[in-house]
Coordinates of C-alpha atoms and ligand atoms in Angstrom, one line a residue:
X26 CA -7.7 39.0 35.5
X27 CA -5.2 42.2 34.8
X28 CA -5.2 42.6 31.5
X29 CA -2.7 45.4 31.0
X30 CA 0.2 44.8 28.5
X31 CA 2.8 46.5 30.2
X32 CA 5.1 44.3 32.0
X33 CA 4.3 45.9 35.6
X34 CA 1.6 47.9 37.2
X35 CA 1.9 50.6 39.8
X36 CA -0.9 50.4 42.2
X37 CA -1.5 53.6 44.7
X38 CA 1.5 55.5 43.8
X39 CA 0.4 58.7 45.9
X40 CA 3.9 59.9 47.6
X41 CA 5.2 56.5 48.6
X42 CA 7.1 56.0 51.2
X43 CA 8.0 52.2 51.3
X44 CA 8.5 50.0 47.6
X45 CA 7.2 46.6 47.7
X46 CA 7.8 44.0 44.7
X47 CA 5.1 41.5 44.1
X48 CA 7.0 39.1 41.8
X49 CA 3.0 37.3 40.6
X50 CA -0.1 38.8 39.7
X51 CA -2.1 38.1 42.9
X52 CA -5.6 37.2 43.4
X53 CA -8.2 40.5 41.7
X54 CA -9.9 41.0 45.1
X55 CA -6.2 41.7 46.7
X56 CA -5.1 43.3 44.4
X57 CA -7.9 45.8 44.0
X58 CA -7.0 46.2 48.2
X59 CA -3.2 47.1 47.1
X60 CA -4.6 50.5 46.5
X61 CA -6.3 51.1 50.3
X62 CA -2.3 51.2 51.7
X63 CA -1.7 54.7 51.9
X64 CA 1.9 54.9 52.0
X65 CA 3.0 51.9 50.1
X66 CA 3.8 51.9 46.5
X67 CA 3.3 48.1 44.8
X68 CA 5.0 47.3 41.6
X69 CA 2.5 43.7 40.4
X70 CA 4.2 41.4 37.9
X71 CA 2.7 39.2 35.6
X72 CA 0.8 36.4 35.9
X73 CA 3.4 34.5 34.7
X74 CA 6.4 34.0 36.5
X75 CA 9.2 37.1 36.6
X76 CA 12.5 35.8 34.4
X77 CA 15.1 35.6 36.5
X78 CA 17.0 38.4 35.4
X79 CA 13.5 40.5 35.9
X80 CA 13.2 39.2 39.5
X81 CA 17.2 40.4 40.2
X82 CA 16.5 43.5 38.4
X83 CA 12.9 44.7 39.6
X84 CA 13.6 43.4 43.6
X85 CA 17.0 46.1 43.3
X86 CA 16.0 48.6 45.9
X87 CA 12.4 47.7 47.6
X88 CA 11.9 47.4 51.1
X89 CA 10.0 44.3 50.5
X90 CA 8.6 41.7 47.7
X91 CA 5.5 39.4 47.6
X92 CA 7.0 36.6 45.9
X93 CA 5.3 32.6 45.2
X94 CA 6.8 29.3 45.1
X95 CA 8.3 30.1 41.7
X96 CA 10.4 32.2 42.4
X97 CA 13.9 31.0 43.5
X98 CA 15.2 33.4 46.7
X99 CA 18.9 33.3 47.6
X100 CA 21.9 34.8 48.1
X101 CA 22.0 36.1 44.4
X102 CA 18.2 37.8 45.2
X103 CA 19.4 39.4 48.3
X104 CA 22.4 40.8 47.4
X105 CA 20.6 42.1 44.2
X106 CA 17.6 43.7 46.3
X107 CA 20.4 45.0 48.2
X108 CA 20.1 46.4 52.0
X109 CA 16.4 48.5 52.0
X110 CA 15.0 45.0 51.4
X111 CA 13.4 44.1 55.1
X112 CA 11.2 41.1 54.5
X113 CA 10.2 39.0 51.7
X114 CA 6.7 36.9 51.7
X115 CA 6.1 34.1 50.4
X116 CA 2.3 33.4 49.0
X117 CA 2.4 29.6 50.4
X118 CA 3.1 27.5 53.0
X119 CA 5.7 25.7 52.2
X120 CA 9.0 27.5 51.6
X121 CA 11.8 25.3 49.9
X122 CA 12.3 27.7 47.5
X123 CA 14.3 30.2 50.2
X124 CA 17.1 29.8 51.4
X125 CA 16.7 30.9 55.4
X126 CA 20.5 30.8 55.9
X127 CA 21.0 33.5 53.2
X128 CA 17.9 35.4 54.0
X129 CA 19.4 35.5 57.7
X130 CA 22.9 36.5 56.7
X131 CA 21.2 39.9 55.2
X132 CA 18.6 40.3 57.9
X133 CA 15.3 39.9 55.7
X134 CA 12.3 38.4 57.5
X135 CA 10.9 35.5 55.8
X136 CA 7.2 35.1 55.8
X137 CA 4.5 32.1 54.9
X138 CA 1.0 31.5 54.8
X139 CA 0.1 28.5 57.1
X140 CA -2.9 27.9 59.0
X141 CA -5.1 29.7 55.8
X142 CA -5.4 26.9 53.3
X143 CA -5.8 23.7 55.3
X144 CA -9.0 22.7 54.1
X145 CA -8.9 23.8 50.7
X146 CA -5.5 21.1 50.6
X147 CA -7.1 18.5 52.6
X148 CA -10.7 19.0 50.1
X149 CA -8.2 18.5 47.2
X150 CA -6.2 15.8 49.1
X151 CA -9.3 13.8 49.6
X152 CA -10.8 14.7 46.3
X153 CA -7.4 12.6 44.6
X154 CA -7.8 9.6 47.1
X155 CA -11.9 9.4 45.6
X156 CA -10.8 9.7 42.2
X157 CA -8.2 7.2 42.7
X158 CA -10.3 4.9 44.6
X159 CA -13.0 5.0 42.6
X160 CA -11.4 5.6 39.0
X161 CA -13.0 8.9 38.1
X162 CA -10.4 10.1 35.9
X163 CA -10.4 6.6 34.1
X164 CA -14.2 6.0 33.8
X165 CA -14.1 9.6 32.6
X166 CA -11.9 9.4 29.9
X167 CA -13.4 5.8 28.9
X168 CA -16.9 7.7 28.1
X169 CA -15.0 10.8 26.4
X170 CA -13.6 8.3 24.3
X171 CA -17.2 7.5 23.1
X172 CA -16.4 3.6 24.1
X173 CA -19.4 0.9 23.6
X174 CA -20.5 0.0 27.0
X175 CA -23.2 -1.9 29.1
X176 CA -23.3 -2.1 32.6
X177 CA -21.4 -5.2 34.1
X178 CA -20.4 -5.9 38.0
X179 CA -16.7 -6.0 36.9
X180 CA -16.5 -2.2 35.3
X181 CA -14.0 0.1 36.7
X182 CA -14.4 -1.6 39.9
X183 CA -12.1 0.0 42.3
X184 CA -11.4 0.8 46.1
X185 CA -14.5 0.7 48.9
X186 CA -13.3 3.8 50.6
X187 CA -15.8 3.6 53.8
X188 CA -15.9 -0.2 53.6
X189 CA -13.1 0.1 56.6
X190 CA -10.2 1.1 53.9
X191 CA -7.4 2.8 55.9
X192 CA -5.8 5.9 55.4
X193 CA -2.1 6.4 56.1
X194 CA -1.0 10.5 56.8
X195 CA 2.9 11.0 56.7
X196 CA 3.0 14.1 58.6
X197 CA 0.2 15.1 60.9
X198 CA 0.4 19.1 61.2
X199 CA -2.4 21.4 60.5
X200 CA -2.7 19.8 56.9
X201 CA -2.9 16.3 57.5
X202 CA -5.5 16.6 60.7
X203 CA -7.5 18.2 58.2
X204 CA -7.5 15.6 55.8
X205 CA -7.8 13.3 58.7
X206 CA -11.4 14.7 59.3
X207 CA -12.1 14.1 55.9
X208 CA -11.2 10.1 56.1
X209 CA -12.9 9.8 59.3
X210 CA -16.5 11.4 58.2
X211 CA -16.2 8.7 55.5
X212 CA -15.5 6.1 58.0
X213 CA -12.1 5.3 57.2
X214 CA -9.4 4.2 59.7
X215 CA -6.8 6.9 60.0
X216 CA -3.5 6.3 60.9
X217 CA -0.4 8.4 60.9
X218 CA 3.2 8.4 61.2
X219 CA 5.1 12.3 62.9
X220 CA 8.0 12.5 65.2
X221 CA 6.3 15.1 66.8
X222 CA 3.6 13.1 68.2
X223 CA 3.5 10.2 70.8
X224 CA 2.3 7.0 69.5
X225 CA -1.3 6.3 70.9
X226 CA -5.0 7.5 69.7
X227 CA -5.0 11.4 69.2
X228 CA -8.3 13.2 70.3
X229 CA -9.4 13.1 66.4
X230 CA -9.2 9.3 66.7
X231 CA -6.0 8.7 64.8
X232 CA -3.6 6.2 65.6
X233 CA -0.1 6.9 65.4
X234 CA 1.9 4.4 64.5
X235 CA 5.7 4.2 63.2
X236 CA 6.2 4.9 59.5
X237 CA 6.9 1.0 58.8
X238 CA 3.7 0.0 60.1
X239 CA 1.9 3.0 58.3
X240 CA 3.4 2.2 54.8
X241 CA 2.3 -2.2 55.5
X242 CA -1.4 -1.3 56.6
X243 CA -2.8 1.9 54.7
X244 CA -4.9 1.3 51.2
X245 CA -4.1 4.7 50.7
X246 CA -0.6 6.9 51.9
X247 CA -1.0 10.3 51.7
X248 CA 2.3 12.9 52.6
X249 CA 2.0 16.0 54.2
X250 CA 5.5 17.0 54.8
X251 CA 7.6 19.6 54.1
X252 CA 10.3 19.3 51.6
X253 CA 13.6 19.4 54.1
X254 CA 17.1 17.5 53.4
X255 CA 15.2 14.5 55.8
X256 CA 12.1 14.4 53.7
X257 CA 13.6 14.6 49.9
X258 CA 13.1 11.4 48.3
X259 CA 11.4 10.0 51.6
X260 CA 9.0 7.8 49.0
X261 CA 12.1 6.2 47.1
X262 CA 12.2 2.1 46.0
X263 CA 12.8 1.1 49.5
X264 CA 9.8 2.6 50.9
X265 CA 7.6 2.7 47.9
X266 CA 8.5 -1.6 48.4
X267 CA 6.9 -1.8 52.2
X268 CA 4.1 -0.4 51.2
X269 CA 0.6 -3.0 51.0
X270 CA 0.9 -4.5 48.0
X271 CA -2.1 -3.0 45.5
X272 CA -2.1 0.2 47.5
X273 CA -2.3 4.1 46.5
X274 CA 0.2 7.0 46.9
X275 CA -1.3 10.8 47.1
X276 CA 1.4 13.5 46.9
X277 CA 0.0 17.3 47.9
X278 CA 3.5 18.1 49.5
X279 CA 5.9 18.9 47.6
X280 CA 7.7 16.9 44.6
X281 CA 10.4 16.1 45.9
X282 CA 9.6 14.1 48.5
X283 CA 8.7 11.2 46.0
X284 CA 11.3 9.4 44.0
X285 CA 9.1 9.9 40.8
X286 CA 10.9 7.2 38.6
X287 CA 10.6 4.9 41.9
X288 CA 6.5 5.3 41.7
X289 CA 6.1 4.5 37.8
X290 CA 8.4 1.4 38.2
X291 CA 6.0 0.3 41.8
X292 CA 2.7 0.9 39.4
X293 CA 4.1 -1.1 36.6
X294 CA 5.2 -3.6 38.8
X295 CA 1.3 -3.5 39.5
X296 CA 2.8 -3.5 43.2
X297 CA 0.6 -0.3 44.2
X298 CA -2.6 0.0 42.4
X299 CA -2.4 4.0 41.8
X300 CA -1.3 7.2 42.4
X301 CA -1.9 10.6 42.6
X302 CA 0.4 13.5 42.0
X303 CA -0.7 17.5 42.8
X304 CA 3.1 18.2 42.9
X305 CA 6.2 17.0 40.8
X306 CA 10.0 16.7 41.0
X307 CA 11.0 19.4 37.7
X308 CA 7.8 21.1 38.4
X309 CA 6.8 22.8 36.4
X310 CA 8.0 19.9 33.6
X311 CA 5.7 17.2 34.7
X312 CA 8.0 13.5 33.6
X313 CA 5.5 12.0 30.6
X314 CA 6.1 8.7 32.2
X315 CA 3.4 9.6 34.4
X316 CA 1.2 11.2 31.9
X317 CA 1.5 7.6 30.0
X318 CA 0.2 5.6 33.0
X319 CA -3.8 5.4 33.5
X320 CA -3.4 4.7 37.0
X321 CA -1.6 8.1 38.0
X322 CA -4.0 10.5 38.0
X323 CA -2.0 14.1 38.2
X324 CA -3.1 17.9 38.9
X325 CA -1.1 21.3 38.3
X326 CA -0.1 22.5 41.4
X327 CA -3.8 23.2 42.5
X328 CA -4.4 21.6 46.2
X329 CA -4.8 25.2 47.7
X330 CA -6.6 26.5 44.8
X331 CA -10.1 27.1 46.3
X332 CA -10.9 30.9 45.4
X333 CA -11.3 32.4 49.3
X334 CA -7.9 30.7 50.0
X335 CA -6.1 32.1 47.3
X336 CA -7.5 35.8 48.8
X337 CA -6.5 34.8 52.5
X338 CA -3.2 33.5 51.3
X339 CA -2.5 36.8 49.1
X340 CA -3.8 38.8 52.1
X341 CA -1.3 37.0 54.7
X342 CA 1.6 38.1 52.7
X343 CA 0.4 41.9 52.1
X344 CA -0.3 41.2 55.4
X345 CA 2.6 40.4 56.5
X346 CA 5.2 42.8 54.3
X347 CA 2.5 45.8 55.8
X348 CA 3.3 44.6 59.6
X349 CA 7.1 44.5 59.0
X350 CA 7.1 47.8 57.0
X351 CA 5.4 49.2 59.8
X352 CA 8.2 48.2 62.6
X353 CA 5.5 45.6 63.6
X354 CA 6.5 41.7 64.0
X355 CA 5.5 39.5 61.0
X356 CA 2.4 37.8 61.6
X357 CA 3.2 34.2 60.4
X358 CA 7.4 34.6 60.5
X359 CA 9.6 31.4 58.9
X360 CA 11.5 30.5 61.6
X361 CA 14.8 28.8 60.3
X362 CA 15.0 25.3 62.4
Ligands
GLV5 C1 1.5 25.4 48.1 O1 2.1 24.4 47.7 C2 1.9 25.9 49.4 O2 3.0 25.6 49.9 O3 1.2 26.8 49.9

């Protein structure tokens, strides 16, 4: 970790030709490679997030910036970064924090990270539906709390996950087939509802099906989505309702895409049995109605946060701002739909 007290660092500043902004501290390993790019002057935030005034004021200028899924890029950003600015990239797959009509209007190539941190968000994904299942977090906590126990065949009994429980994946790109491989080496019967796919048996042995008759059969839902106008609040009451009565909700997407105050009301209703939660709606203000609930079992942000996939996602965007810088084409471009 950087430990340097001044609020930016320059890394390589040998005659630069070309100014990038990397709004977030990025992983040590890519950083330490900042300095092999001959020709490139970085200017590295914090770990912390930039203020917004900061991001406005440092962006003013640079031919590109490196910036995460904190930072909020939009017409304000561009016109404050001003006409060098060629390309911005985003550390993440997922890019609801841009706004691809305004990064168009000023010509800026948008960039994301997909395809490099699959499995560590499917290992994660999978991870929540055993803890759920299973009741880690809750057995856990019961034995932290230095409780009086003794084995009995009704404790903490929960979910038999390879006992022919199904899986339901909303959304079957690169993410969810991943975490479809996961269900099926634990013998679990993977369905999944996309548009994008025919209904029928997919060579990976999942069955699509339509959304209503995902959300009646799985024990488990998980979404792998992005967050678009037709996806916000795609888990709301209605939905949340057709689910199978005692069965669990996993959320790696993004936060929006679950009607939070929905979910508490269908686990108190004791009409789903669980839920777990890697991403929130006020991020990063997590609601402490779900922090109250023993059933909801929540991590920061942290699906992708294996510690080669951090490198390969920081990478992609350096990546990605180099190609661009150099009159190449982006590697892994945002393409507005
Ligand atoms: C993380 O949430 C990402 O979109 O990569």
């Amino acid at each position: 970790m950087n430990t340097s007290t001044d609020s930016t660092n320059t890394v390589n500043a040998v005659k630069p030709t070309k100014s990038v902004y990397v709004a977030r501290l990025l992983t040590d390993t890519v950083t330490h490679e900042l300095g092999s790019h001959t020709g490139f002057s970085f200017e590295v935030g914090q770990e912390a997030p930039p203020s917004r005034a900061e991001l406005l004021e440092r962006v003013a200028g640079r031919d590109a910036a490196i910036v995460t899924l904190t930072e909020r890029i939009d017409e304000e950003f561009f016109a404050a970064a001003g006409p060098s600015l060629k390309v911005v990239a985003n550390v993440a797959v997922g890019f609801d924090n841009i706004d691809l009509d305004a990064a168009a209007r000023h010509g800026v190539v948008i960039t994301n990270t997909p395809g490099v941190l699959d499995g560590a968000t499917a290992d994660h994904t999978f991870a929540l539906i055993l803890a759920l299942g299973r009741r880690i977090v809750e057995a856990d906590r019961f034995l932290h709390e230095g409780r009086d126990w003794v084995w009995g065949p009704r404790m903490f009994v929960g979910l038999d996950i390879s006992a022919g429980a199904t899986l339901g994946i909303i959304g079957l790109g690169r993410i969810g087939l991943a975490a479809a491989k996961r269900a099926r080496a634990f013998d679990m019967r993977v369905i999944a509802s996309d548009a994008t796919h025919p209904l029928g048996t997919t060579a990976e042995g999942v069955e699509i099906v339509s959304q209503e008759e995902l959300l009646a059969t799985a024990d488990v839902v998980t979404l792998h989505v992005p967050l678009l106008p037709s996806t916000r609040r795609l888990m709301g009451a209605d939905t949340l309702a057709q689910m199978k009565p005692g069965a669990y909700l996993v959320n790696c997407a993004r936060g929006g895409v679950v009607d939070e105050t929905a979910l508490i009301a269908a686990i108190d209703s004791g009409h789903l049995r669980g839920a777990a939660i890697d991403t929130f709606e006020g991020e990063p203000h997590v609601n402490p109605e779900l922090l109250s609930r023993p059933q909801i079992v929540v991590t920061p942000h942290t699906a992708s946060a294996g510690e080669a996939t951090r490198d390969r996602m920081c990478r992609l965007a350096v990546d990605n701002v180099l190609a661009v810088l150099d009159g190449r084409e982006p590697l892994t471009p945002v393409k507005a739909s």
